[in-house]
């Protein structure tokens, strides 16, 4: 297993918050894989340290299990024009998990999206500053959101507001 980061797990370790997943349990599973003969090579990124054609020539089979590290771009967020920070969920969660500065100020937070990353980001933002208002805006009706129903329920219980079946048309900042 070639891994970009310094430990097995990729986005599972980097982007899923500890309040949602037992990271030590995951690390134990990785150790079990090693004990069964799996080899891990760290600091290896496809396209820089690893060239796909070279890897394919060395192995009988290649499985690409790449995380989605690049966020989708929403043109409506360009309307902010630097007036309010715009941070993608994966990098926000990665920094949150590492205890680093996330780029999110202490004020209210709008999360655009309805998947697990959006709900994780909303819950993390709320845990950072429990008194802040955190709103999730998503296209889907709540019962159709791609996030796990249990995680949506946790978000509600923690005070996250969900504005389901909504479309972000204009984005302005009072800053």
PDB file of C-alpha atoms in Angstrom:
ATOM      1  CA  UNK A   1       0.000   0.000   0.000  1.00  0.00           C
ATOM      2  CA  UNK A   2       1.458   3.321  -1.074  1.00  0.00           C
ATOM      3  CA  UNK A   3       0.309   6.123   1.167  1.00  0.00           C
ATOM      4  CA  UNK A   4       0.760   9.874   0.744  1.00  0.00           C
ATOM      5  CA  UNK A   5       0.595  10.519   4.469  1.00  0.00           C
ATOM      6  CA  UNK A   6       2.816   9.271   7.322  1.00  0.00           C
ATOM      7  CA  UNK A   7       0.451   6.502   8.464  1.00  0.00           C
ATOM      8  CA  UNK A   8      -2.097   4.120   6.919  1.00  0.00           C
ATOM      9  CA  UNK A   9      -5.626   5.306   6.362  1.00  0.00           C
ATOM     10  CA  UNK A  10      -5.483   8.326   4.085  1.00  0.00           C
ATOM     11  CA  UNK A  11      -8.666  10.341   4.289  1.00  0.00           C
ATOM     12  CA  UNK A  12     -10.177   8.020   6.886  1.00  0.00           C
ATOM     13  CA  UNK A  13      -7.529   9.096   9.385  1.00  0.00           C
ATOM     14  CA  UNK A  14      -7.103  12.651   8.108  1.00  0.00           C
ATOM     15  CA  UNK A  15     -10.659  13.813   7.493  1.00  0.00           C
ATOM     16  CA  UNK A  16     -13.051  11.797   9.647  1.00  0.00           C
ATOM     17  CA  UNK A  17     -13.237  13.405  13.102  1.00  0.00           C
ATOM     18  CA  UNK A  18     -12.408  11.410  16.186  1.00  0.00           C
ATOM     19  CA  UNK A  19     -15.893  12.118  17.584  1.00  0.00           C
ATOM     20  CA  UNK A  20     -17.313   9.988  14.728  1.00  0.00           C
ATOM     21  CA  UNK A  21     -14.756   7.214  14.448  1.00  0.00           C
ATOM     22  CA  UNK A  22     -12.490   5.197  16.714  1.00  0.00           C
ATOM     23  CA  UNK A  23      -9.094   6.037  15.194  1.00  0.00           C
ATOM     24  CA  UNK A  24      -7.234   3.675  17.540  1.00  0.00           C
ATOM     25  CA  UNK A  25      -9.445   0.823  16.349  1.00  0.00           C
ATOM     26  CA  UNK A  26      -8.612   1.716  12.763  1.00  0.00           C
ATOM     27  CA  UNK A  27      -4.886   1.825  13.560  1.00  0.00           C
ATOM     28  CA  UNK A  28      -5.190  -1.620  15.166  1.00  0.00           C
ATOM     29  CA  UNK A  29      -6.769  -2.926  11.941  1.00  0.00           C
ATOM     30  CA  UNK A  30      -3.859  -1.515   9.919  1.00  0.00           C
ATOM     31  CA  UNK A  31      -1.434  -3.272  12.264  1.00  0.00           C
ATOM     32  CA  UNK A  32      -3.325  -6.508  11.672  1.00  0.00           C
ATOM     33  CA  UNK A  33      -2.890  -6.059   7.919  1.00  0.00           C
ATOM     34  CA  UNK A  34       0.850  -5.633   8.448  1.00  0.00           C
ATOM     35  CA  UNK A  35       0.940  -8.773  10.597  1.00  0.00           C
ATOM     36  CA  UNK A  36      -0.745 -10.647   7.725  1.00  0.00           C
ATOM     37  CA  UNK A  37       1.959  -9.512   5.320  1.00  0.00           C
ATOM     38  CA  UNK A  38       0.751  -6.216   3.876  1.00  0.00           C
ATOM     39  CA  UNK A  39       3.506  -3.657   3.304  1.00  0.00           C
ATOM     40  CA  UNK A  40       2.988   0.084   3.688  1.00  0.00           C
ATOM     41  CA  UNK A  41       5.152   2.684   1.956  1.00  0.00           C
ATOM     42  CA  UNK A  42       4.637   6.203   3.289  1.00  0.00           C
ATOM     43  CA  UNK A  43       5.230   9.595   1.698  1.00  0.00           C
ATOM     44  CA  UNK A  44       4.346   8.273  -1.758  1.00  0.00           C
ATOM     45  CA  UNK A  45       2.006  10.405  -3.874  1.00  0.00           C
ATOM     46  CA  UNK A  46       0.728   9.368  -7.274  1.00  0.00           C
ATOM     47  CA  UNK A  47       2.040  11.787  -9.868  1.00  0.00           C
ATOM     48  CA  UNK A  48       5.121  12.870  -7.908  1.00  0.00           C
ATOM     49  CA  UNK A  49       6.870   9.986  -6.117  1.00  0.00           C
ATOM     50  CA  UNK A  50       4.819   7.385  -7.992  1.00  0.00           C
ATOM     51  CA  UNK A  51       4.259   7.250 -11.744  1.00  0.00           C
ATOM     52  CA  UNK A  52       1.268   5.066 -12.650  1.00  0.00           C
ATOM     53  CA  UNK A  53       2.901   3.470 -15.702  1.00  0.00           C
ATOM     54  CA  UNK A  54       5.955   2.518 -13.620  1.00  0.00           C
ATOM     55  CA  UNK A  55       3.836   1.109 -10.808  1.00  0.00           C
ATOM     56  CA  UNK A  56       1.749  -0.894 -13.294  1.00  0.00           C
ATOM     57  CA  UNK A  57       4.926  -2.365 -14.823  1.00  0.00           C
ATOM     58  CA  UNK A  58       6.112  -3.570 -11.389  1.00  0.00           C
ATOM     59  CA  UNK A  59       2.899  -5.179 -10.122  1.00  0.00           C
ATOM     60  CA  UNK A  60       0.520  -7.855 -11.423  1.00  0.00           C
ATOM     61  CA  UNK A  61      -2.487  -5.734 -10.433  1.00  0.00           C
ATOM     62  CA  UNK A  62      -2.995  -2.146  -9.329  1.00  0.00           C
ATOM     63  CA  UNK A  63      -5.983  -0.870  -7.367  1.00  0.00           C
ATOM     64  CA  UNK A  64      -6.351   2.891  -7.165  1.00  0.00           C
ATOM     65  CA  UNK A  65      -8.135   3.850  -3.948  1.00  0.00           C
ATOM     66  CA  UNK A  66      -7.679   7.599  -4.103  1.00  0.00           C
ATOM     67  CA  UNK A  67      -9.390   9.947  -1.712  1.00  0.00           C
ATOM     68  CA  UNK A  68     -11.119  13.055  -3.002  1.00  0.00           C
ATOM     69  CA  UNK A  69      -8.602  15.606  -1.679  1.00  0.00           C
ATOM     70  CA  UNK A  70      -9.531  18.343  -4.162  1.00  0.00           C
ATOM     71  CA  UNK A  71     -12.768  20.117  -3.336  1.00  0.00           C
ATOM     72  CA  UNK A  72     -15.487  20.908  -5.814  1.00  0.00           C
ATOM     73  CA  UNK A  73     -15.650  24.593  -6.645  1.00  0.00           C
ATOM     74  CA  UNK A  74     -18.875  26.518  -6.240  1.00  0.00           C
ATOM     75  CA  UNK A  75     -18.959  29.644  -8.409  1.00  0.00           C
ATOM     76  CA  UNK A  76     -21.396  31.306  -5.981  1.00  0.00           C
ATOM     77  CA  UNK A  77     -18.622  31.397  -3.351  1.00  0.00           C
ATOM     78  CA  UNK A  78     -16.600  33.694  -5.615  1.00  0.00           C
ATOM     79  CA  UNK A  79     -19.145  36.362  -4.704  1.00  0.00           C
ATOM     80  CA  UNK A  80     -17.539  36.519  -1.264  1.00  0.00           C
ATOM     81  CA  UNK A  81     -14.525  38.121  -2.920  1.00  0.00           C
ATOM     82  CA  UNK A  82     -12.377  37.643   0.180  1.00  0.00           C
ATOM     83  CA  UNK A  83     -14.961  39.192   2.550  1.00  0.00           C
ATOM     84  CA  UNK A  84     -15.400  35.926   4.461  1.00  0.00           C
ATOM     85  CA  UNK A  85     -13.194  32.845   4.564  1.00  0.00           C
ATOM     86  CA  UNK A  86     -14.171  29.962   2.307  1.00  0.00           C
ATOM     87  CA  UNK A  87     -12.622  26.659   3.371  1.00  0.00           C
ATOM     88  CA  UNK A  88     -13.272  23.218   1.895  1.00  0.00           C
ATOM     89  CA  UNK A  89     -14.553  20.592   4.332  1.00  0.00           C
ATOM     90  CA  UNK A  90     -11.780  18.024   3.863  1.00  0.00           C
ATOM     91  CA  UNK A  91      -8.944  20.446   4.582  1.00  0.00           C
ATOM     92  CA  UNK A  92     -10.923  22.033   7.426  1.00  0.00           C
ATOM     93  CA  UNK A  93     -11.472  18.596   8.989  1.00  0.00           C
ATOM     94  CA  UNK A  94      -7.858  17.588   8.461  1.00  0.00           C
ATOM     95  CA  UNK A  95      -6.685  20.690  10.335  1.00  0.00           C
ATOM     96  CA  UNK A  96      -9.388  20.242  13.015  1.00  0.00           C
ATOM     97  CA  UNK A  97      -8.253  16.632  13.575  1.00  0.00           C
ATOM     98  CA  UNK A  98      -4.632  17.715  13.906  1.00  0.00           C
ATOM     99  CA  UNK A  99      -5.533  20.492  16.358  1.00  0.00           C
ATOM    100  CA  UNK A 100      -4.306  23.188  13.976  1.00  0.00           C
ATOM    101  CA  UNK A 101      -5.761  26.579  13.013  1.00  0.00           C
ATOM    102  CA  UNK A 102      -8.706  25.799  10.718  1.00  0.00           C
ATOM    103  CA  UNK A 103      -9.179  29.155   9.009  1.00  0.00           C
ATOM    104  CA  UNK A 104     -12.683  29.499  10.452  1.00  0.00           C
ATOM    105  CA  UNK A 105     -13.258  32.526  12.711  1.00  0.00           C
ATOM    106  CA  UNK A 106     -15.343  32.276  15.881  1.00  0.00           C
ATOM    107  CA  UNK A 107     -18.522  33.627  14.240  1.00  0.00           C
ATOM    108  CA  UNK A 108     -21.421  31.941  12.478  1.00  0.00           C
ATOM    109  CA  UNK A 109     -20.672  29.266   9.871  1.00  0.00           C
ATOM    110  CA  UNK A 110     -22.522  28.207   6.722  1.00  0.00           C
ATOM    111  CA  UNK A 111     -21.733  24.722   5.406  1.00  0.00           C
ATOM    112  CA  UNK A 112     -22.775  24.025   1.814  1.00  0.00           C
ATOM    113  CA  UNK A 113     -23.385  20.335   1.101  1.00  0.00           C
ATOM    114  CA  UNK A 114     -25.360  17.418   2.451  1.00  0.00           C
ATOM    115  CA  UNK A 115     -22.897  14.533   2.662  1.00  0.00           C
ATOM    116  CA  UNK A 116     -20.896  13.112   5.523  1.00  0.00           C
ATOM    117  CA  UNK A 117     -18.068  15.633   5.077  1.00  0.00           C
ATOM    118  CA  UNK A 118     -20.553  18.500   5.375  1.00  0.00           C
ATOM    119  CA  UNK A 119     -22.130  17.065   8.521  1.00  0.00           C
ATOM    120  CA  UNK A 120     -18.700  16.291  10.013  1.00  0.00           C
ATOM    121  CA  UNK A 121     -17.565  19.857   9.274  1.00  0.00           C
ATOM    122  CA  UNK A 122     -20.730  21.297  10.807  1.00  0.00           C
ATOM    123  CA  UNK A 123     -20.355  19.228  13.962  1.00  0.00           C
ATOM    124  CA  UNK A 124     -16.643  20.111  14.222  1.00  0.00           C
ATOM    125  CA  UNK A 125     -17.382  23.840  13.776  1.00  0.00           C
ATOM    126  CA  UNK A 126     -20.028  23.620  16.508  1.00  0.00           C
ATOM    127  CA  UNK A 127     -17.641  21.758  18.843  1.00  0.00           C
ATOM    128  CA  UNK A 128     -14.987  24.438  18.294  1.00  0.00           C
ATOM    129  CA  UNK A 129     -17.361  27.216  19.419  1.00  0.00           C
ATOM    130  CA  UNK A 130     -20.554  25.718  20.894  1.00  0.00           C
ATOM    131  CA  UNK A 131     -22.305  29.101  21.038  1.00  0.00           C
ATOM    132  CA  UNK A 132     -21.920  29.788  17.318  1.00  0.00           C
ATOM    133  CA  UNK A 133     -24.684  29.311  14.792  1.00  0.00           C
ATOM    134  CA  UNK A 134     -23.875  26.550  12.282  1.00  0.00           C
ATOM    135  CA  UNK A 135     -26.188  26.073   9.302  1.00  0.00           C
ATOM    136  CA  UNK A 136     -25.964  23.306   6.692  1.00  0.00           C
ATOM    137  CA  UNK A 137     -27.504  24.210   3.329  1.00  0.00           C
ATOM    138  CA  UNK A 138     -28.089  21.290   0.967  1.00  0.00           C
ATOM    139  CA  UNK A 139     -29.996  20.600  -2.227  1.00  0.00           C
ATOM    140  CA  UNK A 140     -31.615  17.403  -0.974  1.00  0.00           C
ATOM    141  CA  UNK A 141     -34.585  16.991   1.299  1.00  0.00           C
ATOM    142  CA  UNK A 142     -33.330  15.926   4.707  1.00  0.00           C
ATOM    143  CA  UNK A 143     -34.443  12.309   4.306  1.00  0.00           C
ATOM    144  CA  UNK A 144     -32.540  12.159   0.989  1.00  0.00           C
ATOM    145  CA  UNK A 145     -29.264  13.662   2.211  1.00  0.00           C
ATOM    146  CA  UNK A 146     -26.293  11.412   1.416  1.00  0.00           C
ATOM    147  CA  UNK A 147     -24.968  11.752   4.982  1.00  0.00           C
ATOM    148  CA  UNK A 148     -25.672   8.939   7.437  1.00  0.00           C
ATOM    149  CA  UNK A 149     -29.033   9.454   9.179  1.00  0.00           C
ATOM    150  CA  UNK A 150     -27.394   8.848  12.573  1.00  0.00           C
ATOM    151  CA  UNK A 151     -24.865  11.629  11.904  1.00  0.00           C
ATOM    152  CA  UNK A 152     -27.620  14.017  10.832  1.00  0.00           C
ATOM    153  CA  UNK A 153     -29.432  13.231  14.100  1.00  0.00           C
ATOM    154  CA  UNK A 154     -26.231  13.920  16.075  1.00  0.00           C
ATOM    155  CA  UNK A 155     -25.862  17.240  14.255  1.00  0.00           C
ATOM    156  CA  UNK A 156     -29.424  18.234  15.188  1.00  0.00           C
ATOM    157  CA  UNK A 157     -28.851  17.202  18.815  1.00  0.00           C
ATOM    158  CA  UNK A 158     -25.687  19.321  18.919  1.00  0.00           C
ATOM    159  CA  UNK A 159     -27.534  22.412  17.678  1.00  0.00           C
ATOM    160  CA  UNK A 160     -26.613  22.378  13.985  1.00  0.00           C
ATOM    161  CA  UNK A 161     -29.405  23.817  11.808  1.00  0.00           C
ATOM    162  CA  UNK A 162     -30.152  22.054   8.526  1.00  0.00           C
ATOM    163  CA  UNK A 163     -31.651  24.057   5.687  1.00  0.00           C
ATOM    164  CA  UNK A 164     -32.597  21.174   3.421  1.00  0.00           C
ATOM    165  CA  UNK A 165     -34.048  21.400  -0.075  1.00  0.00           C
ATOM    166  CA  UNK A 166     -32.294  24.738  -0.553  1.00  0.00           C
ATOM    167  CA  UNK A 167     -30.162  26.305  -3.230  1.00  0.00           C
ATOM    168  CA  UNK A 168     -27.427  28.828  -2.547  1.00  0.00           C
ATOM    169  CA  UNK A 169     -28.019  31.598  -5.072  1.00  0.00           C
ATOM    170  CA  UNK A 170     -26.242  34.575  -3.552  1.00  0.00           C
ATOM    171  CA  UNK A 171     -23.502  34.665  -0.967  1.00  0.00           C
ATOM    172  CA  UNK A 172     -22.820  37.908   0.903  1.00  0.00           C
ATOM    173  CA  UNK A 173     -20.873  38.734   3.998  1.00  0.00           C
ATOM    174  CA  UNK A 174     -21.628  41.380   6.606  1.00  0.00           C
ATOM    175  CA  UNK A 175     -17.913  41.514   7.416  1.00  0.00           C
TER     176      UNK A 175
END
